mmCIF file of C-alpha atoms in Angstrom:
data_model
loop_
_atom_site.group_PDB
_atom_site.id
_atom_site.type_symbol
_atom_site.label_atom_id
_atom_site.label_comp_id
_atom_site.label_asym_id
_atom_site.label_seq_id
_atom_site.Cartn_x
_atom_site.Cartn_y
_atom_site.Cartn_z
ATOM 1 C CA MET E 13 -16.791 13.260 -16.346
ATOM 2 C CA LEU E 14 -18.675 12.001 -13.219
ATOM 3 C CA PRO E 15 -18.232 14.105 -10.094
ATOM 4 C CA THR E 16 -16.472 13.051 -6.948
ATOM 5 C CA ILE E 17 -18.894 12.569 -4.121
ATOM 6 C CA ILE E 18 -17.613 13.280 -0.584
ATOM 7 C CA VAL E 19 -19.905 11.916 2.166
ATOM 8 C CA GLY E 20 -19.236 14.118 5.226
ATOM 9 C CA ALA E 21 -18.396 17.761 4.929
ATOM 10 C CA GLY E 22 -16.366 18.091 8.034
ATOM 11 C CA VAL E 23 -12.554 18.060 8.870
ATOM 12 C CA ALA E 24 -11.711 14.955 6.829
ATOM 13 C CA GLY E 25 -14.186 15.728 3.894
ATOM 14 C CA ARG E 26 -13.648 19.432 3.314
ATOM 15 C CA GLU E 27 -10.210 20.213 4.858
ATOM 16 C CA LEU E 28 -8.415 17.060 3.817
ATOM 17 C CA HIS E 29 -10.011 15.091 0.962
ATOM 18 C CA ALA E 30 -11.587 18.088 -0.926
ATOM 19 C CA ALA E 31 -8.399 20.129 -0.595
ATOM 20 C CA ALA E 32 -6.197 17.305 -1.895
ATOM 21 C CA LEU E 33 -8.520 16.662 -4.782
ATOM 22 C CA LEU E 34 -8.223 20.293 -5.759
ATOM 23 C CA ARG E 35 -4.499 19.719 -6.013
ATOM 24 C CA ILE E 36 -4.355 16.537 -7.840
ATOM 25 C CA ARG E 37 -7.528 16.648 -10.050
ATOM 26 C CA PRO E 38 -8.393 20.410 -10.137
ATOM 27 C CA LYS E 39 -10.921 19.816 -12.925
ATOM 28 C CA ARG E 40 -13.146 17.385 -11.084
ATOM 29 C CA GLU E 41 -16.399 18.516 -9.779
ATOM 30 C CA VAL E 42 -16.975 17.855 -6.039
ATOM 31 C CA VAL E 43 -20.206 17.221 -4.381
ATOM 32 C CA PHE E 44 -20.788 16.880 -0.725
ATOM 33 C CA ILE E 45 -23.371 14.755 1.150
ATOM 34 C CA ASP E 46 -24.087 16.029 4.597
ATOM 35 C CA PRO E 47 -27.316 16.650 6.297
ATOM 36 C CA LEU E 48 -25.851 19.117 8.552
ATOM 37 C CA ALA E 49 -23.985 21.242 5.999
ATOM 38 C CA ALA E 50 -25.092 24.654 4.908
ATOM 39 C CA PRO E 51 -27.320 24.602 1.748
ATOM 40 C CA ALA E 52 -25.347 25.087 -1.468
ATOM 41 C CA PRO E 53 -25.709 23.911 -5.127
ATOM 42 C CA ASN E 54 -23.088 21.160 -4.576
ATOM 43 C CA VAL E 55 -24.386 20.023 -1.212
ATOM 44 C CA PHE E 56 -27.044 17.182 -0.740
ATOM 45 C CA SER E 57 -28.616 15.846 2.434
ATOM 46 C CA ASP E 58 -28.322 12.178 1.471
ATOM 47 C CA LEU E 59 -26.860 9.810 -1.095
ATOM 48 C CA ASP E 60 -30.395 8.474 -1.980
ATOM 49 C CA VAL E 61 -31.450 12.135 -2.673
ATOM 50 C CA TYR E 62 -28.351 12.648 -4.820
ATOM 51 C CA SER E 63 -28.793 9.404 -6.618
ATOM 52 C CA HIS E 64 -31.944 10.818 -8.294
ATOM 53 C CA THR E 65 -29.631 13.257 -10.291
ATOM 54 C CA GLY E 66 -28.267 10.098 -12.181
ATOM 55 C CA LYS E 67 -24.645 10.983 -11.436
ATOM 56 C CA LEU E 68 -23.859 8.493 -8.774
ATOM 57 C CA SER E 69 -23.670 5.296 -10.876
ATOM 58 C CA GLY E 70 -19.961 4.655 -11.675
ATOM 59 C CA ALA E 71 -18.749 7.610 -9.663
ATOM 60 C CA VAL E 72 -16.069 7.721 -6.909
ATOM 61 C CA VAL E 73 -17.405 8.191 -3.382
ATOM 62 C CA HIS E 74 -15.199 9.283 -0.419
ATOM 63 C CA VAL E 75 -16.539 8.152 2.958
ATOM 64 C CA CYS E 76 -15.613 10.816 5.464
ATOM 65 C CA SER E 77 -18.650 10.789 7.527
ATOM 66 C CA PRO E 78 -18.761 10.160 11.348
ATOM 67 C CA LEU E 79 -17.186 6.729 12.300
ATOM 68 C CA ALA E 80 -20.437 5.045 13.320
ATOM 69 C CA THR E 81 -21.815 5.541 9.775
ATOM 70 C CA HIS E 82 -18.868 4.303 7.801
ATOM 71 C CA VAL E 83 -20.023 0.761 6.931
ATOM 72 C CA ARG E 84 -23.558 1.725 6.254
ATOM 73 C CA VAL E 85 -22.398 4.520 3.887
ATOM 74 C CA VAL E 86 -20.125 2.027 2.059
ATOM 75 C CA LYS E 87 -23.064 -0.239 1.583
ATOM 76 C CA GLN E 88 -25.416 2.509 0.478
ATOM 77 C CA ALA E 89 -22.865 3.812 -2.090
ATOM 78 C CA LEU E 90 -22.194 0.338 -3.551
ATOM 79 C CA ASP E 91 -25.857 -0.505 -3.690
ATOM 80 C CA LEU E 92 -26.537 2.750 -5.501
ATOM 81 C CA GLY E 93 -23.968 2.070 -8.209
ATOM 82 C CA ALA E 94 -20.754 3.691 -7.045
ATOM 83 C CA ALA E 95 -17.681 2.217 -8.830
ATOM 84 C CA VAL E 96 -15.098 3.088 -6.385
ATOM 85 C CA VAL E 97 -15.311 3.921 -2.630
ATOM 86 C CA LEU E 98 -12.443 5.503 -0.615
ATOM 87 C CA LEU E 99 -12.933 4.837 3.066
ATOM 88 C CA GLU E 100 -11.478 6.943 5.778
ATOM 89 C CA LYS E 101 -10.042 5.403 8.935
ATOM 90 C CA PRO E 102 -11.114 3.832 11.206
ATOM 91 C CA ILE E 103 -12.865 1.665 8.696
ATOM 92 C CA ALA E 104 -15.468 0.152 11.225
ATOM 93 C CA VAL E 105 -16.511 0.561 14.861
ATOM 94 C CA ASN E 106 -15.800 -2.950 16.102
ATOM 95 C CA LYS E 107 -15.177 -6.480 14.932
ATOM 96 C CA GLN E 108 -18.856 -7.185 14.057
ATOM 97 C CA GLU E 109 -18.922 -4.174 11.800
ATOM 98 C CA LEU E 110 -15.551 -5.122 10.253
ATOM 99 C CA GLU E 111 -17.216 -8.468 9.339
ATOM 100 C CA TRP E 112 -20.246 -6.682 7.988
ATOM 101 C CA LEU E 113 -17.884 -4.610 5.781
ATOM 102 C CA GLN E 114 -16.230 -7.668 4.363
ATOM 103 C CA ARG E 115 -19.698 -9.207 3.553
ATOM 104 C CA VAL E 116 -20.856 -5.893 1.894
ATOM 105 C CA ILE E 117 -17.815 -5.797 -0.282
ATOM 106 C CA ALA E 118 -17.994 -9.509 -1.170
ATOM 107 C CA ARG E 119 -21.568 -8.861 -2.608
ATOM 108 C CA HIS E 120 -20.063 -6.285 -5.024
ATOM 109 C CA PRO E 121 -17.031 -8.099 -6.502
ATOM 110 C CA THR E 122 -16.794 -5.744 -9.527
ATOM 111 C CA LYS E 123 -16.508 -2.632 -7.423
ATOM 112 C CA ALA E 124 -13.378 -1.275 -5.578
ATOM 113 C CA VAL E 125 -13.213 -0.215 -1.972
ATOM 114 C CA PHE E 126 -9.875 1.404 -0.936
ATOM 115 C CA PRO E 127 -9.399 2.345 2.708
ATOM 116 C CA VAL E 128 -7.142 5.307 3.062
ATOM 117 C CA ALA E 129 -3.480 4.490 3.583
ATOM 118 C CA VAL E 130 -1.552 7.686 4.390
ATOM 119 C CA TRP E 131 1.980 6.860 5.654
ATOM 120 C CA PRO E 132 2.692 4.004 3.124
ATOM 121 C CA HIS E 133 2.405 6.748 0.390
ATOM 122 C CA ALA E 134 4.872 9.160 2.102
ATOM 123 C CA ARG E 135 8.142 9.525 0.152
ATOM 124 C CA SER E 136 10.175 9.037 3.327
ATOM 125 C CA TYR E 137 8.321 5.681 3.985
ATOM 126 C CA GLU E 138 10.528 4.035 1.301
ATOM 127 C CA SER E 139 13.408 4.196 3.748
ATOM 128 C CA ALA E 140 11.504 1.934 6.156
ATOM 129 C CA ARG E 141 10.656 -0.479 3.329
ATOM 130 C CA LYS E 142 14.334 -0.770 2.425
ATOM 131 C CA VAL E 143 15.260 -1.717 5.968
ATOM 132 C CA VAL E 144 12.673 -4.425 6.053
ATOM 133 C CA GLU E 145 13.702 -5.823 2.567
ATOM 134 C CA ARG E 146 17.313 -5.911 3.606
ATOM 135 C CA ALA E 147 16.624 -7.729 6.706
ATOM 136 C CA ARG E 148 14.464 -10.338 4.988
ATOM 137 C CA LYS E 149 17.167 -10.714 2.193
ATOM 138 C CA HIS E 150 19.849 -11.459 4.716
ATOM 139 C CA GLY E 151 17.741 -13.726 6.863
ATOM 140 C CA VAL E 152 17.460 -11.487 9.945
ATOM 141 C CA ALA E 153 13.751 -10.457 9.719
ATOM 142 C CA ASP E 154 13.191 -11.747 13.265
ATOM 143 C CA THR E 155 15.467 -8.886 14.495
ATOM 144 C CA LEU E 156 13.199 -6.188 12.899
ATOM 145 C CA ARG E 157 11.519 -3.764 15.275
ATOM 146 C CA ILE E 158 9.253 -0.831 14.879
ATOM 147 C CA GLU E 159 8.672 1.967 17.291
ATOM 148 C CA MET E 160 6.180 4.504 16.381
ATOM 149 C CA ASP E 161 4.815 7.690 18.029
ATOM 150 C CA GLN E 162 2.004 9.933 17.004
ATOM 151 C CA HIS E 163 1.302 12.589 19.524
ATOM 152 C CA LYS E 164 -0.944 15.735 19.533
ATOM 153 C CA ASP E 165 -2.958 17.828 21.944
ATOM 154 C CA ARG E 166 -6.664 17.213 21.183
ATOM 155 C CA GLN E 167 -8.028 19.385 24.034
ATOM 156 C CA ALA E 168 -9.280 22.202 21.877
ATOM 157 C CA ASP E 169 -10.893 19.814 19.399
ATOM 158 C CA TYR E 170 -12.539 17.842 22.247
ATOM 159 C CA ALA E 171 -13.937 21.134 23.673
ATOM 160 C CA ARG E 172 -15.492 22.049 20.297
ATOM 161 C CA GLY E 173 -16.682 18.565 19.403
ATOM 162 C CA ARG E 174 -14.369 18.658 16.393
ATOM 163 C CA GLY E 175 -12.699 15.723 14.798
ATOM 164 C CA GLY E 176 -15.027 12.914 15.753
ATOM 165 C CA SER E 177 -13.926 10.218 18.251
ATOM 166 C CA THR E 178 -11.930 11.227 21.405
ATOM 167 C CA SER E 179 -10.379 7.826 21.753
ATOM 168 C CA ALA E 180 -6.743 7.339 21.204
ATOM 169 C CA PHE E 181 -7.560 4.092 19.479
ATOM 170 C CA ASP E 182 -9.592 5.970 16.751
ATOM 171 C CA VAL E 183 -7.526 9.022 15.966
ATOM 172 C CA GLU E 184 -3.898 8.088 15.085
ATOM 173 C CA PHE E 185 -3.662 4.461 16.038
ATOM 174 C CA PRO E 186 -5.430 2.954 12.976
ATOM 175 C CA HIS E 187 -2.785 4.560 10.790
ATOM 176 C CA MET E 188 -0.023 3.202 13.051
ATOM 177 C CA SER E 189 -1.313 -0.344 13.179
ATOM 178 C CA LEU E 190 -1.475 -0.338 9.362
ATOM 179 C CA VAL E 191 2.187 0.624 9.266
ATOM 180 C CA ALA E 192 3.091 -2.172 11.575
ATOM 181 C CA ARG E 193 1.026 -4.742 9.593
ATOM 182 C CA HIS E 194 2.308 -3.549 6.220
ATOM 183 C CA LEU E 195 6.041 -3.578 7.152
ATOM 184 C CA LEU E 196 6.235 -6.532 9.516
ATOM 185 C CA GLY E 197 3.441 -8.796 8.332
ATOM 186 C CA PRO E 198 0.598 -10.476 10.343
ATOM 187 C CA VAL E 199 0.590 -10.066 14.091
ATOM 188 C CA LYS E 200 0.985 -13.249 16.127
ATOM 189 C CA ASN E 201 0.017 -11.883 19.399
ATOM 190 C CA ILE E 202 -0.284 -8.644 21.426
ATOM 191 C CA GLU E 203 2.166 -8.547 24.366
ATOM 192 C CA LYS E 204 0.731 -5.483 26.059
ATOM 193 C CA ALA E 205 -1.936 -2.919 25.612
ATOM 194 C CA THR E 206 -2.661 0.061 27.811
ATOM 195 C CA THR E 207 -4.683 3.255 27.839
ATOM 196 C CA ARG E 208 -5.037 6.231 30.045
ATOM 197 C CA PRO E 209 -7.476 9.207 30.321
ATOM 198 C CA ALA E 210 -6.526 12.807 29.320
ATOM 199 C CA ARG E 211 -6.324 15.317 32.233
ATOM 200 C CA TRP E 212 -9.177 17.253 30.463
ATOM 201 C CA ALA E 213 -11.329 14.211 30.042
ATOM 202 C CA PRO E 214 -10.750 11.974 33.112
ATOM 203 C CA ALA E 215 -14.062 10.077 32.618
ATOM 204 C CA SER E 216 -13.020 8.885 29.221
ATOM 205 C CA ARG E 217 -10.576 5.947 29.667
ATOM 206 C CA GLU E 218 -9.009 6.146 26.115
ATOM 207 C CA SER E 219 -8.957 9.971 25.708
ATOM 208 C CA GLY E 220 -5.372 10.509 26.796
ATOM 209 C CA ALA E 221 -3.145 7.749 25.286
ATOM 210 C CA CYS E 222 -2.756 4.213 24.213
ATOM 211 C CA MET E 223 0.216 1.901 23.829
ATOM 212 C CA VAL E 224 0.337 -1.471 22.047
ATOM 213 C CA ARG E 225 3.253 -3.885 21.897
ATOM 214 C CA THR E 226 3.015 -6.755 19.376
ATOM 215 C CA VAL E 227 4.951 -9.789 18.096
ATOM 216 C CA HIS E 228 4.647 -10.725 14.482
ATOM 217 C CA PHE E 229 4.730 -14.274 12.930
ATOM 218 C CA SER E 230 8.163 -13.319 11.479
ATOM 219 C CA GLY E 231 9.522 -12.834 15.041
ATOM 220 C CA ALA E 232 9.662 -9.096 14.384
ATOM 221 C CA THR E 233 8.160 -6.717 17.074
ATOM 222 C CA SER E 234 6.433 -3.428 17.226
ATOM 223 C CA GLU E 235 5.602 -0.791 19.843
ATOM 224 C CA LEU E 236 2.895 1.801 18.936
ATOM 225 C CA ARG E 237 2.368 4.881 21.109
ATOM 226 C CA SER E 238 -0.202 7.616 20.699
ATOM 227 C CA GLU E 239 -0.824 10.498 23.184
ATOM 228 C CA LEU E 240 -3.745 12.942 22.577
ATOM 229 C CA ASP E 241 -2.791 15.286 25.416
ATOM 230 C CA ALA E 242 0.897 15.609 24.550
ATOM 231 C CA PRO E 243 2.554 19.073 24.991
ATOM 232 C CA GLU E 244 3.814 19.080 21.384
ATOM 233 C CA ARG E 245 2.940 17.351 18.013
ATOM 234 C CA LEU E 246 5.213 14.401 17.032
ATOM 235 C CA ARG E 247 4.944 11.806 14.380
ATOM 236 C CA ARG E 248 8.007 9.530 14.281
ATOM 237 C CA LEU E 249 8.752 6.058 13.078
ATOM 238 C CA ARG E 250 11.868 4.198 13.959
ATOM 239 C CA VAL E 251 12.661 0.852 12.121
ATOM 240 C CA THR E 252 15.702 -1.147 13.254
ATOM 241 C CA SER E 253 17.237 -4.586 12.576
ATOM 242 C CA LYS E 254 20.460 -6.379 13.169
ATOM 243 C CA LEU E 255 21.736 -4.424 10.041
ATOM 244 C CA ASP E 256 19.974 -1.031 10.223
ATOM 245 C CA ASP E 257 18.713 1.729 12.291
ATOM 246 C CA VAL E 258 16.487 4.313 10.602
ATOM 247 C CA THR E 259 14.468 7.176 12.277
ATOM 248 C CA ILE E 260 11.850 8.908 10.102
ATOM 249 C CA THR E 261 10.285 12.066 11.589
ATOM 250 C CA LEU E 262 6.997 12.488 9.675
ATOM 251 C CA PRO E 263 5.310 15.825 8.988
ATOM 252 C CA SER E 264 3.802 17.165 12.194
ATOM 253 C CA SER E 265 0.942 18.875 10.468
ATOM 254 C CA ARG E 266 -0.379 20.044 6.991
ATOM 255 C CA ASN E 267 1.365 23.327 7.574
ATOM 256 C CA HIS E 268 4.777 21.649 7.838
ATOM 257 C CA PRO E 269 4.831 18.993 5.125
ATOM 258 C CA VAL E 270 8.448 17.988 5.467
ATOM 259 C CA SER E 271 9.831 14.651 6.760
ATOM 260 C CA THR E 272 13.443 13.770 7.865
ATOM 261 C CA VAL E 273 15.192 10.536 7.515
ATOM 262 C CA GLU E 274 18.095 9.861 9.816
ATOM 263 C CA ARG E 275 20.579 6.920 9.542
ATOM 264 C CA ILE E 276 23.644 6.516 11.760
ATOM 265 C CA GLY E 277 26.685 7.620 9.803
ATOM 266 C CA TYR E 278 24.809 9.494 7.054
ATOM 267 C CA PRO E 279 23.632 13.049 6.791
ATOM 268 C CA PRO E 280 19.880 13.602 7.324
ATOM 269 C CA GLU E 281 17.579 13.402 4.188
ATOM 270 C CA HIS E 282 14.605 15.802 3.926
ATOM 271 C CA PHE E 283 11.502 15.116 1.843
ATOM 272 C CA LYS E 284 8.550 17.333 1.024
ATOM 273 C CA GLU E 285 5.406 15.199 1.752
ATOM 274 C CA ALA E 286 1.887 14.997 0.568
ATOM 275 C CA PRO E 287 0.966 11.448 1.410
ATOM 276 C CA LEU E 288 -2.781 11.940 1.200
ATOM 277 C CA ASP E 289 -2.423 13.453 -2.168
ATOM 278 C CA ALA E 290 -0.199 10.579 -3.246
ATOM 279 C CA PHE E 291 -2.728 8.046 -1.940
ATOM 280 C CA LEU E 292 -5.693 9.769 -3.707
ATOM 281 C CA HIS E 293 -3.663 10.094 -7.014
ATOM 282 C CA ALA E 294 -2.850 6.356 -6.889
ATOM 283 C CA ALA E 295 -6.407 5.399 -6.172
ATOM 284 C CA TYR E 296 -7.900 7.612 -8.833
ATOM 285 C CA SER E 297 -5.252 6.265 -11.329
ATOM 286 C CA VAL E 298 -6.674 2.809 -10.803
ATOM 287 C CA PHE E 299 -10.126 4.097 -11.414
ATOM 288 C CA GLU E 300 -8.957 5.946 -14.497
ATOM 289 C CA GLY E 301 -7.076 2.869 -15.795
ATOM 290 C CA THR E 302 -3.689 4.536 -15.926
ATOM 291 C CA ARG E 303 -2.109 2.603 -13.049
ATOM 292 C CA GLU E 304 -0.877 -0.811 -13.923
ATOM 293 C CA VAL E 305 0.206 -1.984 -10.532
ATOM 294 C CA PRO E 306 -1.969 -2.421 -7.335
ATOM 295 C CA LEU E 307 -1.890 -0.087 -4.492
ATOM 296 C CA PRO E 308 1.048 -0.885 -2.035
ATOM 297 C CA VAL E 309 -1.351 -1.848 0.781
ATOM 298 C CA SER E 310 -3.774 -4.629 0.160
ATOM 299 C CA PHE E 311 -7.347 -4.705 1.424
ATOM 300 C CA ASP E 312 -6.519 -7.774 3.695
ATOM 301 C CA GLU E 313 -3.747 -5.701 5.345
ATOM 302 C CA HIS E 314 -6.415 -3.002 6.154
ATOM 303 C CA ILE E 315 -8.595 -5.672 7.694
ATOM 304 C CA ASP E 316 -5.782 -7.065 9.745
ATOM 305 C CA ALA E 317 -4.704 -3.560 11.020
ATOM 306 C CA ALA E 318 -8.319 -2.744 12.062
ATOM 307 C CA ASP E 319 -8.696 -6.106 13.844
ATOM 308 C CA LEU E 320 -5.481 -5.381 15.671
ATOM 309 C CA VAL E 321 -7.063 -2.145 16.951
ATOM 310 C CA PHE E 322 -10.239 -3.901 18.206
ATOM 311 C CA THR E 323 -8.144 -6.686 19.853
ATOM 312 C CA ALA E 324 -5.928 -4.245 21.706
ATOM 313 C CA ARG E 325 -9.027 -2.259 22.884
ATOM 314 C CA LEU E 326 -10.758 -5.340 24.118
ATOM 315 C CA MET E 327 -7.563 -6.345 26.078
ATOM 316 C CA THR E 328 -7.490 -2.936 27.782
ATOM 317 C CA ILE E 329 -11.234 -3.217 28.554
ATOM 318 C CA THR E 330 -10.726 -6.708 30.078
ATOM 319 C CA SER E 331 -7.869 -5.347 32.256
ATOM 320 C CA VAL E 332 -10.111 -2.709 33.692
ATOM 321 C CA LEU E 333 -12.864 -5.208 34.437
ATOM 322 C CA GLN E 334 -10.324 -7.486 36.173
ATOM 323 C CA GLY E 335 -9.181 -4.636 38.371
ATOM 324 C CA GLU E 336 -5.728 -4.302 36.892
ATOM 325 C CA PRO E 337 -4.087 -0.785 37.134
#
């Protein structure tokens, strides 16, 4: 069995992906690629160096390296023969890199690249899908609305240089934009996009929070809000239509892996969650040939969701340049 190769031995690589793999595929050997990691038998400085072992061709590569390296690492892994690449969010830095990523993948049509999709693999997320399906079935899809909040306090991480980007557009928002795109379809236009700095990083315009309000081609609407200087952690998704009103409180952290689904007139439902485990299991099942259906989120949806992030960010930059508050 070829090993799993995780590029990046930081928070996402060691604490999330490697830990999840230990739960879902405990017999797989895991190799880390990270020039800054402490020397060890399973740690290599670069993919090129590791490729000389002959164990990269046909293997699974997880891209958990710093954001600015994501597309370059995807290209390197595919060029060196990796069969499957799992790409952490954000999948690119800007629109130009997003286009580069698409060109890289197009040159390797027999390979698979799966951007990480966390919340669509949560058990409680099925309640949101049912609201959308019911609205479409009864012809009221234009009344669908999503409100999503993902808040946390990143001050300690910011001070320690932990967790990569300090922009609200890079931390939680890529996962939120994917939820909106996946549930409501392509975005027609962005009605409003705002940011503000955190109190502990006033010079960084996007460090505190971002809010984006969209209209989808179906007529449905969404409002996505993320605060990185919030007093408490919150992950909540509310999906409403003319027929339904469902609120999903998602797990606040890895230490509290329980979600709650609330519907008016019904008792709350509670689900034990492991969405990253579920995503990785599904992706590995495709690689192993034991999954007969595609992953629930298509690659095109990931591209659209990333483009939404970049378009919203550009709107906020343009507003600042034009002197708007």
